[in-house]
mmCIF file of C-alpha atoms in Angstrom:
data_model
loop_
_atom_site.group_PDB
_atom_site.id
_atom_site.type_symbol
_atom_site.label_atom_id
_atom_site.label_comp_id
_atom_site.label_asym_id
_atom_site.label_seq_id
_atom_site.Cartn_x
_atom_site.Cartn_y
_atom_site.Cartn_z
ATOM 1 C CA MET N 1 0.000 0.000 0.000
ATOM 2 C CA ALA N 2 2.935 2.320 0.632
ATOM 3 C CA ARG N 3 4.332 1.895 -2.887
ATOM 4 C CA ALA N 4 1.759 3.969 -4.759
ATOM 5 C CA PRO N 5 2.300 7.205 -2.807
ATOM 6 C CA LEU N 6 6.080 6.746 -2.957
ATOM 7 C CA THR N 7 5.959 6.197 -6.736
ATOM 8 C CA ALA N 8 3.813 9.288 -7.150
ATOM 9 C CA ILE N 9 6.257 11.346 -5.075
ATOM 10 C CA ILE N 10 9.248 10.136 -7.102
ATOM 11 C CA LEU N 11 7.425 10.856 -10.384
ATOM 12 C CA ALA N 12 6.408 14.332 -9.226
ATOM 13 C CA ALA N 13 9.969 15.054 -8.117
ATOM 14 C CA GLY N 14 11.297 13.921 -11.501
ATOM 15 C CA LEU N 15 8.857 16.125 -13.394
ATOM 16 C CA ALA N 16 9.721 19.070 -11.178
ATOM 17 C CA LEU N 17 13.448 18.587 -11.792
ATOM 18 C CA ALA N 18 12.855 18.331 -15.566
ATOM 19 C CA ALA N 19 10.771 21.497 -15.541
ATOM 20 C CA SER N 20 13.409 23.252 -13.444
ATOM 21 C CA ALA N 21 16.194 22.230 -15.828
ATOM 22 C CA ARG N 22 14.177 23.409 -18.834
ATOM 23 C CA ALA N 23 13.389 26.697 -17.117
ATOM 24 C CA GLN N 24 17.106 27.333 -16.541
ATOM 25 C CA THR N 25 17.816 27.042 -20.284
ATOM 26 C CA LEU N 26 14.967 29.291 -21.445
ATOM 27 C CA PRO N 27 15.206 33.063 -21.936
ATOM 28 C CA ASP N 28 13.783 35.178 -19.109
ATOM 29 C CA LEU N 29 10.643 36.186 -21.008
ATOM 30 C CA VAL N 30 9.620 32.629 -21.959
ATOM 31 C CA THR N 31 7.220 30.927 -19.556
ATOM 32 C CA PRO N 32 8.611 27.421 -18.850
ATOM 33 C CA ASP N 33 5.434 25.558 -17.868
ATOM 34 C CA VAL N 34 2.977 26.949 -20.463
ATOM 35 C CA LEU N 35 3.114 27.330 -24.243
ATOM 36 C CA ARG N 36 1.882 30.900 -24.663
ATOM 37 C CA VAL N 37 0.746 31.424 -28.255
ATOM 38 C CA CYS N 38 -0.003 34.708 -30.015
ATOM 39 C CA ALA N 39 -2.974 34.232 -32.370
ATOM 40 C CA ASP N 40 -5.916 35.865 -34.122
ATOM 41 C CA PRO N 41 -9.280 34.902 -32.543
ATOM 42 C CA GLY N 42 -11.145 35.007 -35.879
ATOM 43 C CA ASN N 43 -8.913 34.068 -38.787
ATOM 44 C CA MET N 44 -10.085 30.713 -40.111
ATOM 45 C CA PRO N 45 -8.783 28.379 -41.346
ATOM 46 C CA PHE N 46 -5.639 29.470 -39.464
ATOM 47 C CA SER N 47 -6.847 30.210 -35.956
ATOM 48 C CA GLU N 48 -10.010 30.814 -33.984
ATOM 49 C CA ARG N 49 -10.872 31.297 -30.329
ATOM 50 C CA GLN N 50 -12.731 27.957 -30.362
ATOM 51 C CA GLY N 51 -9.517 26.223 -31.463
ATOM 52 C CA ASP N 52 -10.790 25.049 -34.868
ATOM 53 C CA GLY N 53 -7.942 26.368 -37.030
ATOM 54 C CA PHE N 54 -5.002 24.335 -38.283
ATOM 55 C CA GLU N 55 -2.565 26.597 -36.416
ATOM 56 C CA ASN N 56 -4.535 25.843 -33.228
ATOM 57 C CA ARG N 57 -4.096 22.135 -33.878
ATOM 58 C CA ILE N 58 -0.374 22.536 -34.578
ATOM 59 C CA ALA N 59 0.051 24.545 -31.362
ATOM 60 C CA ALA N 60 -1.656 21.712 -29.458
ATOM 61 C CA ILE N 61 0.772 19.196 -30.977
ATOM 62 C CA ILE N 62 3.780 21.277 -29.896
ATOM 63 C CA ALA N 63 2.371 21.773 -26.380
ATOM 64 C CA ASP N 64 1.876 18.017 -26.131
ATOM 65 C CA GLU N 65 5.463 17.379 -27.229
ATOM 66 C CA LEU N 66 6.772 19.879 -24.657
ATOM 67 C CA LYS N 67 4.494 18.381 -21.972
ATOM 68 C CA VAL N 68 3.076 21.785 -21.042
ATOM 69 C CA LYS N 69 -0.320 23.472 -21.054
ATOM 70 C CA LEU N 70 -1.443 25.620 -23.978
ATOM 71 C CA ARG N 71 -2.540 29.227 -23.472
ATOM 72 C CA TYR N 72 -3.458 31.905 -26.014
ATOM 73 C CA TYR N 73 -3.070 35.654 -26.173
ATOM 74 C CA TRP N 74 -5.627 36.823 -28.731
ATOM 75 C CA LEU N 75 -5.179 39.833 -31.002
ATOM 76 C CA THR N 76 -6.554 40.528 -34.482
ATOM 77 C CA GLN N 77 -3.906 40.257 -37.191
ATOM 78 C CA GLY N 78 -2.880 43.621 -38.575
ATOM 79 C CA PRO N 79 -0.306 46.384 -38.123
ATOM 80 C CA GLY N 80 1.399 46.103 -34.743
ATOM 81 C CA PHE N 81 0.528 42.433 -34.206
ATOM 82 C CA VAL N 82 4.110 41.337 -33.455
ATOM 83 C CA ARG N 83 4.911 44.435 -31.416
ATOM 84 C CA ASN N 84 1.825 44.007 -29.232
ATOM 85 C CA THR N 85 2.210 40.241 -28.721
ATOM 86 C CA LEU N 86 5.773 38.928 -28.719
ATOM 87 C CA GLY N 87 7.117 42.432 -28.226
ATOM 88 C CA THR N 88 5.260 42.995 -24.971
ATOM 89 C CA GLY N 89 6.115 39.586 -23.519
ATOM 90 C CA LEU N 90 2.473 38.512 -23.306
ATOM 91 C CA CYS N 91 3.181 35.386 -25.359
ATOM 92 C CA ASP N 92 6.197 33.430 -26.597
ATOM 93 C CA VAL N 93 5.493 32.147 -30.103
ATOM 94 C CA ILE N 94 3.594 32.932 -33.308
ATOM 95 C CA VAL N 95 2.625 29.635 -34.918
ATOM 96 C CA GLY N 96 2.520 30.714 -38.584
ATOM 97 C CA SER N 97 5.056 33.292 -39.778
ATOM 98 C CA ALA N 98 6.486 33.742 -43.283
ATOM 99 C CA PHE N 99 10.173 32.842 -43.233
ATOM 100 C CA GLY N 100 12.390 35.847 -43.846
ATOM 101 C CA SER N 101 10.417 38.516 -41.995
ATOM 102 C CA GLU N 102 12.756 40.645 -39.900
ATOM 103 C CA LEU N 103 10.152 41.311 -37.207
ATOM 104 C CA VAL N 104 10.779 37.948 -35.528
ATOM 105 C CA GLN N 105 13.407 35.231 -35.270
ATOM 106 C CA HIS N 106 12.223 32.106 -37.071
ATOM 107 C CA THR N 107 12.377 28.427 -36.283
ATOM 108 C CA ASN N 108 13.109 26.016 -39.097
ATOM 109 C CA PRO N 109 10.260 26.139 -41.639
ATOM 110 C CA TYR N 110 7.683 23.400 -41.162
ATOM 111 C CA TYR N 111 5.901 23.799 -44.501
ATOM 112 C CA ARG N 112 6.089 25.632 -47.812
ATOM 113 C CA SER N 113 3.104 26.789 -49.841
ATOM 114 C CA ALA N 114 2.110 29.197 -52.604
ATOM 115 C CA TYR N 115 -0.541 31.580 -53.820
ATOM 116 C CA VAL N 116 -3.265 29.901 -55.860
ATOM 117 C CA LEU N 117 -5.797 30.832 -58.510
ATOM 118 C CA VAL N 118 -9.315 29.961 -57.331
ATOM 119 C CA SER N 119 -12.050 29.478 -59.925
ATOM 120 C CA ARG N 120 -15.276 27.547 -60.438
ATOM 121 C CA HIS N 121 -14.672 23.978 -61.502
ATOM 122 C CA GLY N 122 -13.698 23.638 -65.171
ATOM 123 C CA THR N 123 -13.633 27.374 -65.890
ATOM 124 C CA PHE N 124 -9.919 27.551 -66.669
ATOM 125 C CA GLU N 125 -9.056 23.927 -67.258
ATOM 126 C CA GLY N 126 -5.354 23.369 -67.935
ATOM 127 C CA LEU N 127 -4.283 26.802 -66.651
ATOM 128 C CA THR N 128 -0.724 26.875 -65.315
ATOM 129 C CA GLY N 129 0.068 30.576 -64.873
ATOM 130 C CA LEU N 130 -1.249 34.127 -64.747
ATOM 131 C CA ASP N 131 -0.099 34.794 -68.325
ATOM 132 C CA ASP N 132 -2.891 32.542 -69.623
ATOM 133 C CA PRO N 133 -4.806 34.669 -72.203
ATOM 134 C CA ARG N 134 -8.147 33.380 -70.895
ATOM 135 C CA LEU N 135 -7.687 35.523 -67.775
ATOM 136 C CA LYS N 136 -7.628 38.788 -69.716
ATOM 137 C CA GLY N 137 -10.734 40.869 -69.084
ATOM 138 C CA LYS N 138 -11.913 38.651 -66.233
ATOM 139 C CA ALA N 139 -13.019 39.875 -62.832
ATOM 140 C CA ILE N 140 -10.283 38.521 -60.561
ATOM 141 C CA GLY N 141 -10.429 39.195 -56.835
ATOM 142 C CA VAL N 142 -7.262 39.897 -54.877
ATOM 143 C CA ILE N 143 -6.379 41.407 -51.519
ATOM 144 C CA VAL N 144 -4.807 44.862 -51.825
ATOM 145 C CA GLY N 145 -1.100 44.926 -51.011
ATOM 146 C CA THR N 146 -0.452 41.214 -51.473
ATOM 147 C CA PRO N 147 2.355 39.992 -53.801
ATOM 148 C CA PRO N 148 0.089 38.799 -56.649
ATOM 149 C CA VAL N 149 -1.041 42.368 -57.370
ATOM 150 C CA GLU N 150 2.361 43.272 -58.816
ATOM 151 C CA ARG N 151 2.436 40.168 -60.973
ATOM 152 C CA MET N 152 -1.104 40.884 -62.205
ATOM 153 C CA GLY N 153 0.099 44.284 -63.363
ATOM 154 C CA ALA N 154 2.945 42.700 -65.303
ATOM 155 C CA VAL N 155 0.591 40.423 -67.267
ATOM 156 C CA GLY N 156 -2.146 42.999 -67.890
ATOM 157 C CA LEU N 157 -4.792 41.822 -65.417
ATOM 158 C CA VAL N 158 -5.106 45.034 -63.405
ATOM 159 C CA PRO N 159 -7.784 46.777 -65.548
ATOM 160 C CA THR N 160 -10.444 44.257 -64.507
ATOM 161 C CA MET N 161 -8.922 43.292 -61.145
ATOM 162 C CA LYS N 162 -11.316 43.472 -58.185
ATOM 163 C CA PRO N 163 -9.384 44.747 -55.147
ATOM 164 C CA TYR N 164 -10.473 43.859 -51.610
ATOM 165 C CA PRO N 165 -9.205 45.736 -48.532
ATOM 166 C CA PRO N 166 -6.803 43.671 -46.383
ATOM 167 C CA TYR N 167 -8.532 44.352 -43.064
ATOM 168 C CA GLN N 168 -12.203 44.526 -42.177
ATOM 169 C CA PHE N 169 -13.336 45.555 -38.719
ATOM 170 C CA ASP N 170 -17.073 45.713 -39.434
ATOM 171 C CA PRO N 171 -18.761 43.331 -36.922
ATOM 172 C CA ALA N 172 -21.802 43.102 -39.212
ATOM 173 C CA ARG N 173 -19.850 41.650 -42.140
ATOM 174 C CA ARG N 174 -21.113 38.348 -43.493
ATOM 175 C CA HIS N 175 -17.761 36.567 -43.565
ATOM 176 C CA GLN N 176 -15.140 36.196 -40.862
ATOM 177 C CA THR N 177 -12.209 37.136 -43.123
ATOM 178 C CA VAL N 178 -11.580 38.940 -46.402
ATOM 179 C CA SER N 179 -10.315 35.691 -47.942
ATOM 180 C CA ALA N 180 -13.601 33.975 -47.051
ATOM 181 C CA GLU N 181 -15.568 36.797 -48.690
ATOM 182 C CA ILE N 182 -13.500 36.559 -51.871
ATOM 183 C CA VAL N 183 -13.862 32.782 -52.128
ATOM 184 C CA ALA N 184 -17.618 33.070 -51.612
ATOM 185 C CA ASP N 185 -17.785 35.657 -54.406
ATOM 186 C CA VAL N 186 -16.005 33.239 -56.754
ATOM 187 C CA ALA N 187 -18.359 30.407 -55.826
ATOM 188 C CA SER N 188 -21.456 32.565 -56.369
ATOM 189 C CA GLY N 189 -20.285 33.885 -59.745
ATOM 190 C CA LYS N 190 -19.678 37.454 -58.599
ATOM 191 C CA LEU N 191 -16.009 36.942 -59.502
ATOM 192 C CA ASP N 192 -14.544 34.908 -62.351
ATOM 193 C CA ALA N 193 -11.541 33.948 -60.235
ATOM 194 C CA ALA N 194 -9.393 35.028 -57.314
ATOM 195 C CA ILE N 195 -5.741 34.883 -56.323
ATOM 196 C CA LEU N 196 -5.223 34.021 -52.660
ATOM 197 C CA TRP N 197 -2.650 32.567 -50.298
ATOM 198 C CA GLY N 198 -2.987 28.789 -50.685
ATOM 199 C CA PRO N 199 -3.262 27.851 -46.985
ATOM 200 C CA ALA N 200 -6.212 30.243 -46.658
ATOM 201 C CA ALA N 201 -7.903 29.161 -49.867
ATOM 202 C CA GLY N 202 -7.873 25.364 -49.472
ATOM 203 C CA ARG N 203 -10.420 24.865 -46.707
ATOM 204 C CA LEU N 204 -12.400 28.024 -47.599
ATOM 205 C CA ALA N 205 -12.835 26.904 -51.219
ATOM 206 C CA LYS N 206 -14.095 23.493 -50.140
ATOM 207 C CA GLU N 207 -16.654 25.037 -47.774
ATOM 208 C CA ALA N 208 -17.777 27.803 -50.163
ATOM 209 C CA GLY N 209 -18.149 25.366 -53.038
ATOM 210 C CA LYS N 210 -20.474 23.208 -50.957
ATOM 211 C CA GLU N 211 -22.595 26.206 -49.997
ATOM 212 C CA ALA N 212 -22.814 27.520 -53.566
ATOM 213 C CA GLY N 213 -23.884 24.108 -54.795
ATOM 214 C CA LYS N 214 -26.891 24.223 -52.464
ATOM 215 C CA GLU N 215 -28.322 27.414 -54.005
ATOM 216 C CA PRO N 216 -31.184 26.964 -56.526
ATOM 217 C CA GLY N 217 -29.971 27.469 -60.082
ATOM 218 C CA ASN N 218 -26.311 27.529 -59.078
ATOM 219 C CA GLN N 219 -24.411 24.559 -60.483
ATOM 220 C CA ALA N 220 -20.976 25.916 -59.599
ATOM 221 C CA GLY N 221 -20.359 23.490 -56.782
ATOM 222 C CA ALA N 222 -16.694 22.596 -56.444
ATOM 223 C CA LEU N 223 -13.919 25.126 -56.902
ATOM 224 C CA ASP N 224 -10.553 24.539 -58.564
ATOM 225 C CA LEU N 225 -7.289 25.664 -56.958
ATOM 226 C CA VAL N 226 -4.193 26.036 -59.150
ATOM 227 C CA PRO N 227 -0.924 26.724 -57.278
ATOM 228 C CA LEU N 228 1.007 29.464 -59.085
ATOM 229 C CA LEU N 229 4.355 27.730 -59.451
ATOM 230 C CA ARG N 230 5.521 29.144 -62.798
ATOM 231 C CA GLU N 231 5.572 32.824 -61.905
ATOM 232 C CA PRO N 232 8.846 34.816 -61.632
ATOM 233 C CA ASP N 233 10.562 34.934 -58.233
ATOM 234 C CA ARG N 234 9.959 38.661 -57.893
ATOM 235 C CA PRO N 235 7.623 39.127 -56.253
ATOM 236 C CA PRO N 236 7.738 35.645 -54.715
ATOM 237 C CA LEU N 237 4.410 33.814 -54.728
ATOM 238 C CA SER N 238 5.612 30.890 -52.615
ATOM 239 C CA TYR N 239 6.816 31.086 -49.007
ATOM 240 C CA ARG N 240 8.296 28.943 -46.288
ATOM 241 C CA ILE N 241 6.315 29.077 -43.053
ATOM 242 C CA ALA N 242 7.934 28.818 -39.637
ATOM 243 C CA MET N 243 7.204 29.758 -36.046
ATOM 244 C CA GLY N 244 8.241 33.201 -34.858
ATOM 245 C CA VAL N 245 9.978 33.948 -31.553
ATOM 246 C CA ARG N 246 11.747 36.994 -30.152
ATOM 247 C CA HIS N 247 15.203 37.850 -31.460
ATOM 248 C CA GLY N 248 17.957 36.476 -29.252
ATOM 249 C CA GLU N 249 15.884 33.603 -27.837
ATOM 250 C CA ASN N 250 18.103 30.992 -29.464
ATOM 251 C CA GLU N 251 17.560 28.211 -26.923
ATOM 252 C CA TRP N 252 13.777 28.603 -27.162
ATOM 253 C CA LYS N 253 14.105 28.417 -30.939
ATOM 254 C CA ARG N 254 16.166 25.207 -30.578
ATOM 255 C CA ILE N 255 13.528 23.633 -28.318
ATOM 256 C CA LEU N 256 10.765 24.421 -30.815
ATOM 257 C CA ASN N 257 12.872 23.102 -33.707
ATOM 258 C CA THR N 258 13.284 19.798 -31.880
ATOM 259 C CA ALA N 259 9.528 19.560 -31.248
ATOM 260 C CA LEU N 260 8.732 20.412 -34.878
ATOM 261 C CA ARG N 261 11.119 17.729 -36.108
ATOM 262 C CA LYS N 262 9.746 15.038 -33.802
ATOM 263 C CA ARG N 263 6.104 15.729 -34.683
ATOM 264 C CA ARG N 264 6.619 16.525 -38.362
ATOM 265 C CA ALA N 265 4.352 13.741 -39.653
ATOM 266 C CA GLU N 266 1.444 14.821 -37.432
ATOM 267 C CA ILE N 267 1.833 18.458 -38.449
ATOM 268 C CA GLU N 268 1.828 17.536 -42.141
ATOM 269 C CA ALA N 269 -1.313 15.462 -41.607
ATOM 270 C CA VAL N 270 -3.061 18.491 -40.084
ATOM 271 C CA LEU N 271 -2.048 20.703 -43.013
ATOM 272 C CA ARG N 272 -3.330 18.172 -45.527
ATOM 273 C CA ASP N 273 -6.580 17.807 -43.593
ATOM 274 C CA TYR N 274 -7.147 21.557 -44.080
ATOM 275 C CA GLY N 275 -6.385 21.470 -47.812
ATOM 276 C CA VAL N 276 -3.091 23.378 -47.578
ATOM 277 C CA PRO N 277 -1.125 23.064 -50.866
ATOM 278 C CA LEU N 278 2.250 21.705 -49.729
ATOM 279 C CA LEU N 279 5.333 22.304 -51.862
ATOM 280 C CA ASP N 280 8.587 20.390 -52.050
ATOM 281 C CA GLU N 281 11.419 22.272 -50.340
ATOM 282 C CA GLU N 282 13.942 21.592 -53.100
ATOM 283 C CA GLU N 283 11.803 21.562 -56.234
ATOM 284 C CA ASN N 284 9.002 23.942 -57.037
ATOM 285 C CA ARG N 285 6.277 21.306 -57.182
ATOM 286 C CA LEU N 286 3.405 20.003 -55.090
ATOM 287 C CA LEU N 287 4.258 17.268 -52.623
ATOM 288 C CA PRO N 288 2.581 13.981 -53.505
ATOM 289 C CA GLU N 289 -0.153 12.726 -51.201
ATOM 290 C CA ALA N 290 1.141 10.741 -48.263
ATOM 291 C CA PRO N 291 0.615 6.983 -48.678
ATOM 292 C CA LYS N 292 -2.391 5.687 -46.776
ATOM 293 C CA PRO N 293 -1.646 3.181 -43.994
#
């Protein structure tokens, strides 16, 4: 009867020593017993307060690997996001950050993706790039200030381009994000096509296509996504995505890199589940589907 309490005491002591050792290696601002994540509370399919986004699921995987609790600091994405989250010490990591940004220090990238052309199924069959003559004169939605706008100008698509503002703070808006609004406009026929960041478009296109297919007289149904892999490098339309931490927190970065490496297969499964177009790191091509067990 005395063994159970003694075992529990030894286990608790071991966990405490492990936590203490980890705490000694972490930078002062990083909380050792909680994974504090900076995230947008309404930015599906990336993150949401209810935890339904793929970045929420990836954060949960990392917290599980680190054997710590998961806690969020919520702030709408926009100007000042990094300064008011990581910069103030209220959280310790941004789950999805484009590799190369100077605002944060990055972990090793854990996926690579690209901008995509979204259109109703069969509308632009065989399209491989924005120089396709069938796109001329079409109403193509795009978020103002994103890299595809410059490329659209180079191939003569600006005259009929439909610009959408990058941020919407109207609580009465129909859609949670601008990307969701654009995808819905493609599905309904309001737009001929759209150019969006692939990780945003995958799940949104699947959901919007289903909704459009339910409307009387609307046979649009499924939407096609074509990753833009043949465009020039400037501006880049494909990006490596990593986690962002504060500059100088090298040991914290190393710990996250180890967790990302160990749970790589699970993270990739989450990304695929959300329809994220995944690119090969070495060659500019889509990764093949993972073999089914």
